[in-house]
mmCIF file of C-alpha atoms in Angstrom:
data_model
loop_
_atom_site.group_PDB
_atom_site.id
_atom_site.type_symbol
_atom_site.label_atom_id
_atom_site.label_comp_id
_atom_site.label_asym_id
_atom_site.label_seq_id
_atom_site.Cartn_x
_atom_site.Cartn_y
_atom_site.Cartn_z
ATOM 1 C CA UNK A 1 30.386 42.521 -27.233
ATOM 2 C CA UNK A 2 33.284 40.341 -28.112
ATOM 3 C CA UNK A 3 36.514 41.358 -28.976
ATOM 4 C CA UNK A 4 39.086 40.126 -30.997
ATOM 5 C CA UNK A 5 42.950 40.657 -31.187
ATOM 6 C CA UNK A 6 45.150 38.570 -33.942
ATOM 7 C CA UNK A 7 48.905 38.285 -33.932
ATOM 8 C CA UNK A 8 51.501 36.325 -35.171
ATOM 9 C CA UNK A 9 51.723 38.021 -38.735
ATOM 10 C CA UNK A 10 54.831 39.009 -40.367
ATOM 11 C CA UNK A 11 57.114 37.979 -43.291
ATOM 12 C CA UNK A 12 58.498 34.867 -44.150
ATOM 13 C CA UNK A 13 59.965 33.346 -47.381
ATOM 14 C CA UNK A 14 58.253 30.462 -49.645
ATOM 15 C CA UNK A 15 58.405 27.163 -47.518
ATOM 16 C CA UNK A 16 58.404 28.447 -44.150
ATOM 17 C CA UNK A 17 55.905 28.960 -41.421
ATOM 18 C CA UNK A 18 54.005 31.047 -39.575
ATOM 19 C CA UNK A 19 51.875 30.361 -36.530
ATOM 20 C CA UNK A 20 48.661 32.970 -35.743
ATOM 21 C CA UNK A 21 46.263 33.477 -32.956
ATOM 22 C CA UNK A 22 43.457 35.076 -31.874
ATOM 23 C CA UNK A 23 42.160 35.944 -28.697
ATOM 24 C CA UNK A 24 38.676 36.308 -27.550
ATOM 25 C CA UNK A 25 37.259 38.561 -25.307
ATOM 26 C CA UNK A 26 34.635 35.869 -24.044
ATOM 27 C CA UNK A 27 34.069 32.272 -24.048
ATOM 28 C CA UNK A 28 30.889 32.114 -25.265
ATOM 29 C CA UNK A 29 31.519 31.782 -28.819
ATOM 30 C CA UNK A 30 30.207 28.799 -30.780
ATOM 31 C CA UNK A 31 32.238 29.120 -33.829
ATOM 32 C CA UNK A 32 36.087 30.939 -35.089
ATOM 33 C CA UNK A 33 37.567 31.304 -38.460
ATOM 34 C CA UNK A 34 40.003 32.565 -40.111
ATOM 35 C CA UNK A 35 40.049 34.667 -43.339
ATOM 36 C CA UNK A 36 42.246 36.526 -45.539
ATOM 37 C CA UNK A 37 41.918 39.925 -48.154
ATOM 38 C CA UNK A 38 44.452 40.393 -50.708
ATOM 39 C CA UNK A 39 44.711 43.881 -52.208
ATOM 40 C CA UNK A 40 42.239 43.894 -55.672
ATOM 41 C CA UNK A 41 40.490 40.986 -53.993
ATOM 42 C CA UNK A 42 37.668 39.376 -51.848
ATOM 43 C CA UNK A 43 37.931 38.111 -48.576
ATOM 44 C CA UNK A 44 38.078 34.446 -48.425
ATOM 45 C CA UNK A 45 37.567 31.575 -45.586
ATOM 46 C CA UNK A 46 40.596 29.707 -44.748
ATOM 47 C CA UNK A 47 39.971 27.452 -41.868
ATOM 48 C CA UNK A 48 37.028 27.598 -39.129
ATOM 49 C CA UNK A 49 36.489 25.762 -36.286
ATOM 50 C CA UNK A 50 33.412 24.516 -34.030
ATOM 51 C CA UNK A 51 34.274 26.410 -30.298
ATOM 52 C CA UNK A 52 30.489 25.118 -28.382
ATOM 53 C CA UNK A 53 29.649 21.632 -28.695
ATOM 54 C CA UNK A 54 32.522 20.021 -30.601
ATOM 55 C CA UNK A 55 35.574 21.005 -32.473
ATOM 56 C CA UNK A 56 34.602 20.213 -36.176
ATOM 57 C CA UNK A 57 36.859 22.299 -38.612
ATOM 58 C CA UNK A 58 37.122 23.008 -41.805
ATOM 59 C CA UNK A 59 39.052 24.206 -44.675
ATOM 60 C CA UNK A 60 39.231 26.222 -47.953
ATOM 61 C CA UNK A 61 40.947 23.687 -50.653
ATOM 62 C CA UNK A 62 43.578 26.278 -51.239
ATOM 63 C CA UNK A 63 45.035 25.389 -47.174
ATOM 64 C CA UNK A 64 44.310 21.959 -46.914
ATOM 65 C CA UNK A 65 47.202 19.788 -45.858
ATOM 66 C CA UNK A 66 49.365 23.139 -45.528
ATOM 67 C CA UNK A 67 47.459 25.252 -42.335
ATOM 68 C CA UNK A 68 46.020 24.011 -39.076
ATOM 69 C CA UNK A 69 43.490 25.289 -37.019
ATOM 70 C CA UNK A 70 43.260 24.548 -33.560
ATOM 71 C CA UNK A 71 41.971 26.218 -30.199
ATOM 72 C CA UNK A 72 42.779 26.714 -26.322
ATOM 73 C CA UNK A 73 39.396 27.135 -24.755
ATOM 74 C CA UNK A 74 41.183 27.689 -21.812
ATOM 75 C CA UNK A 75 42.831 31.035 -22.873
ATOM 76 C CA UNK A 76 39.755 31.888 -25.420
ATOM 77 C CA UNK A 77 42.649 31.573 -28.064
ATOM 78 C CA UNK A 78 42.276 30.256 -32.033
ATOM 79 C CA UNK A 79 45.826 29.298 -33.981
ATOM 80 C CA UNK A 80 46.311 28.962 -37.301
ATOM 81 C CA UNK A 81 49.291 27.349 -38.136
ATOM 82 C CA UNK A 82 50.395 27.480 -41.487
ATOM 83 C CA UNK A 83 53.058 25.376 -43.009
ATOM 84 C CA UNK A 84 54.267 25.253 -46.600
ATOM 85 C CA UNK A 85 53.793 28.937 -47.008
ATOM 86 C CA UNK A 86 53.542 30.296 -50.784
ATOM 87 C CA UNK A 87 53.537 33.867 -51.956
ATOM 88 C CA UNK A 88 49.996 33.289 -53.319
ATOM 89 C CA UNK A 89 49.192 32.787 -49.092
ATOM 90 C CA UNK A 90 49.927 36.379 -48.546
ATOM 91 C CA UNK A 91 46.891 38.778 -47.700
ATOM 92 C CA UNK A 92 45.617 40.983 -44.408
ATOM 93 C CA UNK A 93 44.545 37.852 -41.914
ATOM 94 C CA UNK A 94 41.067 38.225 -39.773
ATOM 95 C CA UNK A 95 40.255 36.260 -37.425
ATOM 96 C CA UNK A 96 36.179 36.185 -37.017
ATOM 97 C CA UNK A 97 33.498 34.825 -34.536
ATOM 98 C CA UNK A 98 29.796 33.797 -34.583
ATOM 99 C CA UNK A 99 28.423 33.620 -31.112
ATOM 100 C CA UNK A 100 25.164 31.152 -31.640
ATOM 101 C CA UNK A 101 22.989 29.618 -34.556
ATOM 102 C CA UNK A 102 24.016 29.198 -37.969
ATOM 103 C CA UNK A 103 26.225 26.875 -39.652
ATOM 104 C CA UNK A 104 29.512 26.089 -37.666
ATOM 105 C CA UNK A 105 31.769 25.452 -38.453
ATOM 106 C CA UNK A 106 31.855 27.760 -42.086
ATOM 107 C CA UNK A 107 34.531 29.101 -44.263
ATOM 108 C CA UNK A 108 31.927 31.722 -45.690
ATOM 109 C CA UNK A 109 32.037 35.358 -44.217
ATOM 110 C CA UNK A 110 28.461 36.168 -44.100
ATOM 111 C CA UNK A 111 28.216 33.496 -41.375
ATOM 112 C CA UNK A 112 30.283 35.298 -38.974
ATOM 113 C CA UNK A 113 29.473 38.971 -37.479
ATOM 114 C CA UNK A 114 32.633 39.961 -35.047
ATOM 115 C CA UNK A 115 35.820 40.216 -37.131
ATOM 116 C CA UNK A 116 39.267 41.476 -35.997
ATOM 117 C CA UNK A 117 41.671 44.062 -37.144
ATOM 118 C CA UNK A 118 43.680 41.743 -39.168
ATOM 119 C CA UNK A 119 47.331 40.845 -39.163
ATOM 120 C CA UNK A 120 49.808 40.669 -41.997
ATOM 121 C CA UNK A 121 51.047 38.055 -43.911
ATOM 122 C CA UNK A 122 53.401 38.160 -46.224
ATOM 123 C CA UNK A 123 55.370 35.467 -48.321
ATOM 124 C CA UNK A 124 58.479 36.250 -50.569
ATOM 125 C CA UNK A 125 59.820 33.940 -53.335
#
């Protein structure tokens, strides 16, 4: 079973950055993502990224041209860094992995079955 550990969360003000990871547990993972949960609402995709057999990413609209996804396959390690940061960005962070088959890489939720416990983000005016 693979585990997953996010940090980098915290508080910032509207403009500024944050950078988060995610470490694995294993290396044999063929696909990472990153979503986000706002109180009142659903969990969304933000970025994901092919781990096995390329390094394909993708992006929810919202993100694109603000946050970067990128990975260490050395250290088993995702980052999301996100740039540009507006109070609408802030939400409980999960990182999430698919270990084989499927679509890779995906923004969508129900294509990924280990999640993380989440990190904070949150973005002040």
């Amino acid at each position: 079973q693979v585990r997953l550990v996010e940090s980098g969360g915290g508080s910032v003000q509207a403009g500024g950055s944050l950078r988060l990871s995610c470490a694995a547990s294993a290396s044999w993972i063929q696909c990472m993502g990153w979503f986000r949960q706002a109180p009142g609402k659903q969990r969304e995709g933000v970025a994901a990224i092919m781990i096995a057999g390329g390094s394909s990413t993708v992006y929810a609209d919202s993100v694109k041209g603000r946050f970067a996804i990128s990975r260490d396959n050395a250290k088993n390690t995702v980052y999301l860094q996100m740039n540009s940061l507006k109070p609408e960005d802030s939400a409980m962070y999960y990182c999430a992995a698919r270990l084989a088959g499927g679509r890779c890489p995906s923004v969508n939720p129900v294509d990924f079955a280990t999640w993380g416990q989440g990190t904070q983000v949150i973005v002040s005016s």
